Coordinates of C-alpha atoms in Angstrom, one line a residue:
X1 CA 0.0 -0.2 -0.1
X2 CA 2.8 2.1 0.8
X3 CA 4.6 1.3 -2.6
X4 CA 1.4 2.4 -4.2
X5 CA 0.5 5.9 -2.1
X6 CA 4.5 7.0 -3.1
X7 CA 3.9 6.1 -7.1
X8 CA 0.7 8.3 -7.0
X9 CA 2.3 10.8 -5.2
X10 CA 5.2 10.8 -7.4
X11 CA 2.8 10.5 -10.4
X12 CA 0.8 13.8 -9.0
X13 CA 4.1 15.9 -9.1
X14 CA 5.3 14.5 -12.5
X15 CA 2.4 15.9 -13.8
X16 CA 2.2 18.6 -12.5
X17 CA 5.8 19.2 -13.7
X18 CA 4.8 18.7 -17.4
X19 CA 2.1 21.2 -17.4
X20 CA 4.1 23.7 -16.3
X21 CA 6.9 23.2 -18.6
X22 CA 3.9 22.3 -21.4
X23 CA 2.2 25.8 -20.3
X24 CA 5.3 27.7 -21.3
X25 CA 5.6 25.6 -24.8
X26 CA 3.2 27.1 -27.4
X27 CA 3.1 26.1 -31.1
X28 CA 7.0 25.9 -32.2
X29 CA 6.5 28.1 -35.6
X30 CA 7.7 31.6 -35.5
X31 CA 7.3 34.6 -38.0
X32 CA 8.4 34.6 -40.8
X33 CA 9.1 36.8 -43.6
X34 CA 10.7 36.9 -47.5
X35 CA 12.8 38.8 -49.9
X36 CA 12.5 39.0 -53.1
X37 CA 16.0 41.3 -54.1
X38 CA 17.0 42.5 -58.0
X39 CA 20.4 44.0 -58.3
X40 CA 21.2 46.7 -60.6
X41 CA 23.9 48.6 -61.3
X42 CA 22.8 51.2 -59.0
X43 CA 18.6 50.1 -58.3
X44 CA 18.2 47.4 -55.7
X45 CA 14.5 46.6 -56.8
X46 CA 13.4 44.6 -52.5
X47 CA 10.3 42.7 -52.3
X48 CA 9.7 42.1 -48.6
X49 CA 6.4 39.8 -47.5
X50 CA 5.3 40.3 -44.0
X51 CA 3.0 38.5 -41.9
X52 CA -0.1 39.9 -41.8
X53 CA -0.6 38.9 -38.3
X54 CA 3.0 41.0 -37.9
X55 CA 2.3 43.5 -39.1
X56 CA -0.6 43.8 -36.4
X57 CA 2.2 43.6 -33.8
X58 CA 3.3 46.7 -34.8
X59 CA 0.8 48.4 -35.8
X60 CA -2.3 47.1 -33.2
X61 CA -4.1 51.1 -34.1
X62 CA -4.7 49.8 -37.9
X63 CA -6.5 46.5 -37.5
X64 CA -10.5 46.7 -37.5
X65 CA -11.2 45.4 -34.3
X66 CA -9.9 42.0 -36.2
X67 CA -7.0 39.8 -37.3
X68 CA -7.3 41.8 -40.6
X69 CA -5.8 44.6 -41.7
X70 CA -8.6 45.9 -44.5
X71 CA -7.3 47.3 -47.6
X72 CA -8.2 51.1 -46.4
X73 CA -6.1 50.7 -44.2
X74 CA -3.0 48.9 -45.7
X75 CA -3.1 52.2 -48.4
X76 CA -3.5 55.1 -45.6
X77 CA -0.7 53.6 -43.5
X78 CA 2.1 53.8 -47.0
X79 CA 4.3 56.3 -44.5
X80 CA 3.8 54.3 -41.8
X81 CA 5.0 51.3 -43.0
X82 CA 7.7 53.4 -44.6
X83 CA 9.6 54.4 -41.3
X84 CA 8.8 50.6 -40.8
X85 CA 10.6 50.3 -43.5
X86 CA 13.4 52.8 -42.8
X87 CA 14.1 51.2 -39.3
X88 CA 13.7 47.9 -40.2
X89 CA 16.7 47.5 -43.5
X90 CA 19.4 49.6 -44.3
X91 CA 20.7 49.5 -47.7
X92 CA 23.9 51.1 -48.0
X93 CA 26.0 51.6 -52.3
X94 CA 29.9 52.2 -51.7
X95 CA 29.3 53.3 -48.4
X96 CA 26.7 55.7 -48.8
X97 CA 22.9 54.9 -47.6
X98 CA 20.1 54.7 -48.9
X99 CA 16.3 55.8 -49.1
X100 CA 14.1 53.2 -50.2
X101 CA 10.9 54.7 -51.4
X102 CA 7.4 52.2 -51.2
X103 CA 6.2 52.1 -54.4
X104 CA 3.2 49.8 -52.7
X105 CA 2.0 47.7 -50.0
X106 CA -0.6 45.0 -50.6
X107 CA -2.0 42.2 -49.6
X108 CA -1.0 39.0 -51.0
X109 CA -0.5 35.2 -50.7
X110 CA 2.9 33.4 -50.2
X111 CA 2.6 29.5 -49.0
X112 CA -1.0 29.3 -48.0
X113 CA 0.1 32.3 -45.7
X114 CA -2.3 35.7 -45.4
X115 CA 1.1 38.1 -45.9
X116 CA 1.5 41.8 -47.2
X117 CA 3.7 42.6 -50.0
X118 CA 5.6 45.4 -49.8
X119 CA 7.8 47.1 -53.4
X120 CA 10.7 48.6 -52.6
X121 CA 12.7 50.8 -54.8
X122 CA 16.6 51.8 -54.1
X123 CA 18.3 54.4 -56.9
X124 CA 21.5 55.3 -56.3
X125 CA 23.2 58.1 -58.4
X126 CA 26.4 56.1 -60.1
X127 CA 27.5 52.0 -60.8
X128 CA 27.8 50.1 -57.7
X129 CA 30.3 48.0 -56.5
X130 CA 29.4 46.9 -52.9
X131 CA 26.1 47.0 -51.1
X132 CA 25.3 46.1 -48.4
X133 CA 22.3 44.9 -46.7
X134 CA 21.0 45.2 -42.7
X135 CA 18.1 43.4 -42.1
X136 CA 16.1 44.2 -38.2
X137 CA 12.8 43.0 -38.8
X138 CA 11.0 42.1 -35.4
X139 CA 13.9 40.6 -33.9
X140 CA 16.3 44.1 -33.6
X141 CA 12.7 45.0 -31.3
X142 CA 12.1 42.5 -29.4
X143 CA 8.8 41.7 -30.8
X144 CA 9.9 38.3 -32.0
X145 CA 14.0 37.1 -31.4
X146 CA 13.0 34.1 -33.6
X147 CA 11.9 35.9 -37.0
X148 CA 13.1 34.5 -39.7
X149 CA 13.7 35.7 -43.2
X150 CA 14.2 34.3 -46.8
X151 CA 16.1 35.6 -49.1
X152 CA 16.3 34.8 -52.7
X153 CA 18.6 37.5 -54.4
X154 CA 18.9 38.1 -58.3
X155 CA 22.0 39.4 -59.3
X156 CA 24.1 39.6 -62.6
X157 CA 22.7 36.1 -63.9
X158 CA 22.7 34.2 -60.4
X159 CA 20.4 33.8 -57.2
X160 CA 21.8 34.2 -53.6
X161 CA 20.3 32.0 -51.0
X162 CA 20.3 33.2 -47.8
X163 CA 17.9 33.3 -44.1
X164 CA 18.1 36.0 -42.5
X165 CA 17.9 36.0 -38.5
X166 CA 18.9 37.5 -35.1
X167 CA 22.3 35.2 -35.8
X168 CA 22.3 36.3 -39.4
X169 CA 21.1 39.7 -40.8
X170 CA 23.9 41.4 -43.0
X171 CA 24.0 40.5 -46.5
X172 CA 27.5 41.7 -48.3
X173 CA 26.3 41.3 -52.3
X174 CA 28.8 42.5 -55.1
X175 CA 27.2 44.8 -58.0
X176 CA 27.1 43.3 -61.6
X177 CA 29.3 45.0 -62.8
X178 CA 31.8 44.9 -59.9
X179 CA 34.9 42.6 -61.5
X180 CA 35.8 43.3 -65.1
X181 CA 35.3 41.4 -67.9
X182 CA 33.3 39.4 -64.6
X183 CA 29.8 40.8 -65.4
X184 CA 28.4 37.9 -63.0
X185 CA 30.3 37.7 -60.4
X186 CA 28.8 37.3 -56.8
X187 CA 29.3 37.4 -53.2
X188 CA 27.7 37.5 -50.3
X189 CA 28.3 37.0 -46.4
X190 CA 25.9 37.6 -43.4
X191 CA 28.8 39.2 -40.0
X192 CA 28.1 40.8 -36.9
X193 CA 27.5 44.3 -37.3
X194 CA 30.7 45.2 -35.6
X195 CA 32.6 43.5 -38.9
X196 CA 32.7 45.3 -41.9
X197 CA 35.3 43.1 -43.7
X198 CA 34.3 41.2 -46.7
X199 CA 34.3 37.5 -46.1
X200 CA 32.9 36.2 -49.1
X201 CA 31.5 33.0 -49.2
X202 CA 30.2 30.1 -52.3
X203 CA 26.7 30.3 -52.8
X204 CA 25.8 26.8 -52.8
X205 CA 28.6 26.0 -49.8
X206 CA 26.9 29.0 -48.2
X207 CA 22.8 27.6 -48.6
X208 CA 24.2 23.8 -47.6
X209 CA 25.2 25.5 -44.3
X210 CA 22.6 27.2 -43.7
X211 CA 19.9 25.1 -44.4
X212 CA 21.3 22.0 -42.5
X213 CA 21.9 24.2 -39.1
X214 CA 18.0 25.6 -39.9
X215 CA 16.8 22.2 -40.2
X216 CA 18.9 20.5 -36.8
X217 CA 17.8 23.7 -35.2
X218 CA 14.0 23.3 -35.9
X219 CA 13.7 19.7 -34.6
X220 CA 15.6 20.7 -31.4
X221 CA 13.8 23.5 -30.9
X222 CA 10.5 22.1 -31.6
X223 CA 9.9 20.1 -28.3
X224 CA 6.4 18.3 -29.5
X225 CA 8.5 16.6 -32.6
X226 CA 11.6 15.0 -29.8
X227 CA 8.6 14.5 -27.4
X228 CA 7.4 12.3 -30.4
X229 CA 11.1 10.8 -30.4
X230 CA 11.8 9.8 -27.0
X231 CA 8.0 8.1 -26.9
X232 CA 8.8 6.1 -29.6
X233 CA 12.1 5.1 -27.4
X234 CA 10.1 3.9 -25.0
X235 CA 8.1 1.8 -27.5
X236 CA 10.9 0.2 -29.0
X237 CA 11.9 -1.2 -24.9
X238 CA 15.7 -0.7 -25.9
X239 CA 15.9 -3.4 -29.1
X240 CA 17.7 -2.0 -31.5
X241 CA 15.4 -3.5 -34.8
X242 CA 12.8 -2.2 -32.5
X243 CA 14.3 1.4 -32.6
X244 CA 15.5 0.6 -36.3
X245 CA 11.8 0.4 -37.4
X246 CA 9.8 3.1 -35.7
X247 CA 12.5 5.9 -36.6
X248 CA 12.8 4.6 -40.4
X249 CA 8.6 4.8 -40.7
X250 CA 8.9 7.9 -38.6
X251 CA 11.7 8.7 -41.4
X252 CA 9.9 8.0 -44.5
X253 CA 6.6 9.4 -43.6
X254 CA 7.9 13.2 -42.5
X255 CA 10.1 12.6 -46.0
X256 CA 7.7 12.1 -48.4
X257 CA 5.4 15.3 -46.4
X258 CA 7.9 17.6 -46.2
X259 CA 9.0 17.1 -50.1
X260 CA 5.3 17.3 -51.5
X261 CA 4.7 20.8 -48.7
X262 CA 7.8 22.1 -49.2
X263 CA 7.3 22.3 -53.3
X264 CA 4.2 23.6 -52.4
X265 CA 2.1 19.7 -54.4
X266 CA 0.6 19.3 -50.8
X267 CA -0.2 21.6 -48.1
X268 CA -1.7 21.0 -44.7
X269 CA -2.8 24.0 -42.7
X270 CA -0.8 25.4 -39.3
X271 CA -4.5 25.2 -37.4
X272 CA -4.8 21.2 -38.7
X273 CA -0.8 20.2 -38.1
X274 CA -0.3 21.4 -34.6
X275 CA -3.0 19.9 -33.4
X276 CA -2.6 16.5 -35.1
X277 CA 1.6 16.9 -34.3
X278 CA -0.2 17.0 -30.4
X279 CA -2.2 14.1 -30.9
X280 CA 0.6 12.1 -31.5
X281 CA 2.5 12.7 -28.9
X282 CA -0.7 11.7 -26.8
X283 CA -1.3 8.1 -29.3
X284 CA 2.2 6.7 -28.9
X285 CA 2.2 7.7 -25.2
X286 CA -1.2 5.7 -25.1
X287 CA 0.2 2.8 -27.0
X288 CA 3.0 2.8 -24.5
X289 CA 0.8 2.1 -21.9
X290 CA -1.9 -0.8 -23.0
X291 CA 0.3 -2.2 -25.9
X292 CA -0.9 -3.2 -29.1
X293 CA 0.7 -5.3 -32.3
X294 CA 4.1 -4.3 -33.7
X295 CA 3.0 -4.4 -37.0
X296 CA 0.4 -1.7 -36.6
X297 CA 2.5 0.2 -34.1
X298 CA 5.3 1.1 -37.6
X299 CA 2.5 2.2 -39.5
X300 CA 0.8 4.6 -37.3
X301 CA 4.4 5.8 -36.6
X302 CA 4.7 6.5 -40.5
X303 CA 1.2 8.1 -40.7
X304 CA 1.9 10.7 -37.9
X305 CA 5.4 10.8 -39.5
X306 CA 4.0 12.7 -42.3
X307 CA 1.6 14.8 -40.2
X308 CA 5.2 15.9 -39.0
X309 CA 6.5 16.1 -42.2
X310 CA 4.0 19.4 -42.8
X311 CA 5.2 21.1 -39.7
X312 CA 9.0 20.9 -40.9
X313 CA 7.9 22.1 -44.7
X314 CA 6.4 24.8 -42.7
X315 CA 9.3 26.8 -42.8
X316 CA 10.3 26.1 -46.0
X317 CA 6.6 27.2 -48.6
X318 CA 7.6 29.4 -50.1
X319 CA 11.1 30.4 -50.6
X320 CA 12.2 27.4 -52.3
X321 CA 10.8 29.0 -55.5
X322 CA 13.2 28.3 -58.9
X323 CA 16.0 26.5 -56.5
X324 CA 15.0 23.8 -54.9
X325 CA 16.9 21.2 -55.2
X326 CA 20.5 22.3 -52.5
X327 CA 17.9 24.2 -49.9
X328 CA 15.5 20.8 -49.9
X329 CA 18.2 18.2 -49.4
X330 CA 20.4 20.4 -46.9
X331 CA 16.7 21.2 -45.1
X332 CA 15.9 17.3 -45.0
X333 CA 19.6 16.5 -44.1
X334 CA 19.3 18.8 -41.5
X335 CA 16.7 17.6 -39.7
X336 CA 18.1 14.0 -40.1
X337 CA 21.0 14.6 -38.5
X338 CA 18.7 16.3 -35.7
X339 CA 16.6 13.5 -35.5
X340 CA 19.9 10.9 -35.0
X341 CA 21.8 13.2 -32.3
X342 CA 18.1 13.2 -30.0
X343 CA 18.4 9.6 -30.4
X344 CA 22.3 9.5 -30.1
X345 CA 21.4 11.5 -26.5
X346 CA 18.7 9.8 -25.4
X347 CA 19.4 5.8 -25.8
X348 CA 22.3 5.7 -23.0
X349 CA 19.6 8.2 -20.8
X350 CA 17.4 5.9 -20.4
X351 CA 19.7 2.6 -20.2
X352 CA 21.0 4.8 -17.9
X353 CA 17.7 5.4 -16.2
X354 CA 16.9 1.8 -15.9
X355 CA 19.9 1.0 -14.2
X356 CA 18.6 3.2 -11.3
X357 CA 17.9 0.8 -8.6
X358 CA 14.0 2.0 -8.1
X359 CA 11.0 -0.3 -8.3
X360 CA 9.4 2.6 -11.3
X361 CA 8.2 1.4 -14.3
X362 CA 10.2 3.5 -15.6
X363 CA 8.3 3.0 -19.0
X364 CA 4.8 3.7 -17.6
X365 CA 5.7 7.2 -15.7
X366 CA 7.6 8.9 -18.8
X367 CA 5.0 7.3 -21.0
X368 CA 3.0 9.1 -18.6
X369 CA 4.8 12.0 -19.3
X370 CA 4.5 12.2 -22.7
X371 CA 0.7 11.3 -22.7
X372 CA -0.2 14.8 -20.0
X373 CA 2.6 16.8 -22.7
X374 CA 0.2 15.7 -25.8
X375 CA -3.1 16.0 -24.0
X376 CA -2.4 19.8 -23.4
X377 CA -0.9 20.9 -26.1
X378 CA -4.1 18.9 -28.1
X379 CA -6.6 20.8 -25.9
X380 CA -4.4 24.4 -25.7
X381 CA -3.9 24.3 -29.6
X382 CA -8.1 23.2 -31.3
X383 CA -9.4 26.2 -28.0
X384 CA -6.3 28.6 -29.9
X385 CA -7.1 28.4 -33.4

């Protein structure tokens, strides 16, 4: 009887801790933007796409009492948007600061998201050998430190892909005529604000590194994805072949929808994906407690992998126009590396925990914790849609 009481108390404490932690973790998607930049000899045409919701955070008084900005309000806010752009983007040509002229601002759909497209034009008095752009939106003002912008830069017949954020916010670009006899040569580099030296990096190497790191960070920052993996490892019960089958099924599933969704062949709204991801966590926890057939578990794991793939792909939607292969491959590789690291850390940890000389069913308690997270997130994400 004493052991039962201790178990009940321990379980209650674990539930409280789980709910406390879960309350501080919401959906794993952060705000994002897109930059389509055309570089001329003395001009820069900049199309900036920002989530309408993000602009509401900056201009809450411009909304009609809801989560939308009307066309009329948008048209009357060009001056305010101009000030926002002046603060958020700094462009120089050969060291001279350029003034951005707002050509238009209008609603648009990008990656099935409601966004505001802002066209900005920069003109310099003479041909520019080196442009420098500093992107300061949202993370700089503290609105969202995790904000990212996916930039596609066209210069001299070449395309440069760059992901901008709080750790990577300065881009240097050679003008089309910067190098005599080779007008198409271009370079890009991102450095801290106090580093003004030029450090060119090859375009494909930079893209490979950027998207691999993005994939790794995405799975590591997504507690829901990691808890699902943790639940799968609990289900495998330290049996190598079961671990291989379950992780492979999950990987196959999320790879399929990651590719299809990133290429905009298939799409599932985050309002559906987020609760389903939470439901997958709850389901795998329930399976661990009430044992099911292994064959059925593999199939279900692959199906939930399809759901998680839509979550992985959300950060790539709208960023792969015309240059899909390398970013998609690199991001997927980063996700797999991140996943293997998580598995490599968790397996030894589970082995050590199970060696602790306490008469406790670790699988039962750990699965209960995982289930509490899943249930909490499922309810929260349903109610906040």
